[in-house]
C-alpha positions as a Python dict, from the first residue, in 0.01 Angstrom:
ca = {
    (1, 'Q'): (0, 0, 0),
    (2, 'V'): (160, 343, -20),
    (3, 'Q'): (158, 549, -338),
    (4, 'L'): (414, 825, -388),
    (5, 'V'): (418, 1107, -644),
    (6, 'D'): (737, 1307, -693),
    (7, 'T'): (720, 1660, -834),
    (8, 'G'): (932, 1972, -857),
    (9, 'G'): (1217, 1879, -1085),
    (10, 'G'): (1335, 2098, -1370),
    (11, 'L'): (1623, 2271, -1542),
    (12, 'V'): (1826, 2515, -1334),
    (13, 'Q'): (2161, 2690, -1367),
    (14, 'A'): (2451, 2599, -1143),
    (15, 'G'): (2419, 2777, -811),
    (16, 'G'): (2041, 2779, -829),
    (17, 'S'): (1779, 2611, -614),
    (18, 'L'): (1490, 2369, -651),
    (19, 'R'): (1244, 2216, -407),
    (20, 'L'): (1121, 1865, -470),
    (21, 'S'): (798, 1738, -318),
    (22, 'C'): (671, 1388, -265),
    (23, 'A'): (304, 1337, -185),
    (24, 'A'): (200, 1011, -22),
    (25, 'S'): (-133, 834, -7),
    (26, 'G'): (-266, 497, 99),
    (27, 'G'): (-102, 456, 436),
    (28, 'T'): (-29, 621, 770),
    (29, 'F'): (240, 858, 654),
    (30, 'S'): (400, 920, 992),
    (31, 'N'): (468, 546, 1028),
    (32, 'Y'): (721, 558, 746),
    (33, 'A'): (1075, 679, 723),
    (34, 'M'): (1128, 866, 398),
    (35, 'G'): (1430, 884, 175),
    (36, 'W'): (1543, 1066, -134),
    (37, 'F'): (1764, 885, -383),
    (38, 'R'): (1898, 978, -723),
    (39, 'Q'): (2025, 803, -1031),
    (40, 'A'): (2229, 956, -1309),
    (41, 'P'): (2263, 790, -1651),
    (42, 'G'): (2504, 499, -1637),
    (43, 'K'): (2536, 516, -1260),
    (44, 'E'): (2386, 326, -970),
    (45, 'R'): (2106, 467, -760),
    (46, 'E'): (2254, 656, -466),
    (47, 'F'): (2131, 779, -133),
    (48, 'V'): (2074, 1153, -95),
    (49, 'A'): (1883, 1215, 231),
    (50, 'R'): (1652, 1047, 483),
    (51, 'I'): (1416, 1146, 760),
    (52, 'T'): (1243, 956, 1038),
    (53, 'G'): (865, 924, 1059),
    (54, 'S'): (839, 1197, 1319),
    (55, 'G'): (1083, 1420, 1135),
    (56, 'G'): (1310, 1435, 1438),
    (57, 'H'): (1616, 1289, 1270),
    (58, 'T'): (1772, 1347, 932),
    (59, 'S'): (2092, 1254, 755),
    (60, 'Y'): (2258, 1328, 422),
    (61, 'S'): (2515, 1194, 186),
    (62, 'D'): (2849, 1372, 203),
    (63, 'S'): (2801, 1503, -152),
    (64, 'V'): (2492, 1708, -58),
    (65, 'K'): (2550, 1786, 311),
    (66, 'G'): (2519, 2157, 377),
    (67, 'R'): (2341, 2221, 47),
    (68, 'F'): (2027, 2004, 63),
    (69, 'S'): (1764, 1983, 336),
    (70, 'I'): (1497, 1718, 384),
    (71, 'S'): (1177, 1790, 575),
    (72, 'R'): (827, 1652, 606),
    (73, 'D'): (478, 1773, 687),
    (74, 'N'): (284, 1480, 828),
    (75, 'A'): (-42, 1677, 823),
    (76, 'K'): (-2, 1708, 444),
    (77, 'N'): (148, 1360, 388),
    (78, 'T'): (436, 1523, 205),
    (79, 'V'): (814, 1513, 222),
    (80, 'Y'): (1036, 1781, 69),
    (81, 'L'): (1391, 1811, -54),
    (82, 'Q'): (1520, 2167, -67),
    (83, 'M'): (1823, 2179, -293),
    (84, 'N'): (2047, 2485, -287),
    (85, 'S'): (2380, 2569, -452),
    (86, 'L'): (2310, 2311, -719),
    (87, 'K'): (2599, 2174, -922),
    (88, 'P'): (2604, 2003, -1263),
    (89, 'E'): (2696, 1677, -1089),
    (90, 'D'): (2360, 1690, -910),
    (91, 'T'): (2192, 1618, -1244),
    (92, 'A'): (1990, 1297, -1204),
    (93, 'L'): (1647, 1143, -1175),
    (94, 'Y'): (1540, 1195, -815),
    (95, 'Y'): (1313, 947, -638),
    (96, 'C'): (1141, 958, -303),
    (97, 'A'): (1091, 634, -113),
    (98, 'A'): (897, 518, 193),
    (99, 'G'): (984, 233, 424),
    (100, 'P'): (974, 98, 777),
    (101, 'Y'): (1342, 163, 845),
    (102, 'Y'): (1539, 484, 872),
    (103, 'S'): (1800, 364, 624),
    (104, 'S'): (2032, 488, 350),
    (105, 'T'): (2002, 151, 169),
    (106, 'Y'): (1759, 173, -120),
    (107, 'S'): (1668, -197, -111),
    (108, 'L'): (1508, -147, 233),
    (109, 'Y'): (1247, 91, 90),
    (110, 'P'): (949, -97, -58),
    (111, 'Y'): (758, 206, -191),
    (112, 'W'): (886, 444, -459),
    (113, 'G'): (778, 749, -650),
    (114, 'Q'): (803, 765, -1026),
    (115, 'G'): (1099, 1002, -1018),
    (116, 'T'): (1144, 1365, -1116),
    (117, 'Q'): (1427, 1489, -1338),
    (118, 'V'): (1670, 1750, -1212),
    (119, 'T'): (1910, 1899, -1467),
    (120, 'V'): (2173, 2152, -1363),
    (121, 'S'): (2345, 2343, -1640),
    (122, 'S'): (2695, 2487, -1604),
}
């Protein structure tokens, strides 16, 4: 069983930056692909970014490509999401997830953090 704790959210002005962290425990971290997803009020949960267990491959949704960067430190059992040039439409509850597959489909991730709120003001 893997436990995930998301931190780093907050209130930021448009154009600003935030770095989210997700600390994992309870499993062999490098065995898991990691993903970041987000959900805004009244909307479905959507894929943001993913990274393989080794960290050698990453991919992003079109809406964040070029602005967000996902990385991981397997020695610290932590995955990060660096968010730059934030826009009001990035406002959402952000979740990290761990799973056996390098996927952009949230239903393939069995383990989830509790979420951290990101609010971008205009």
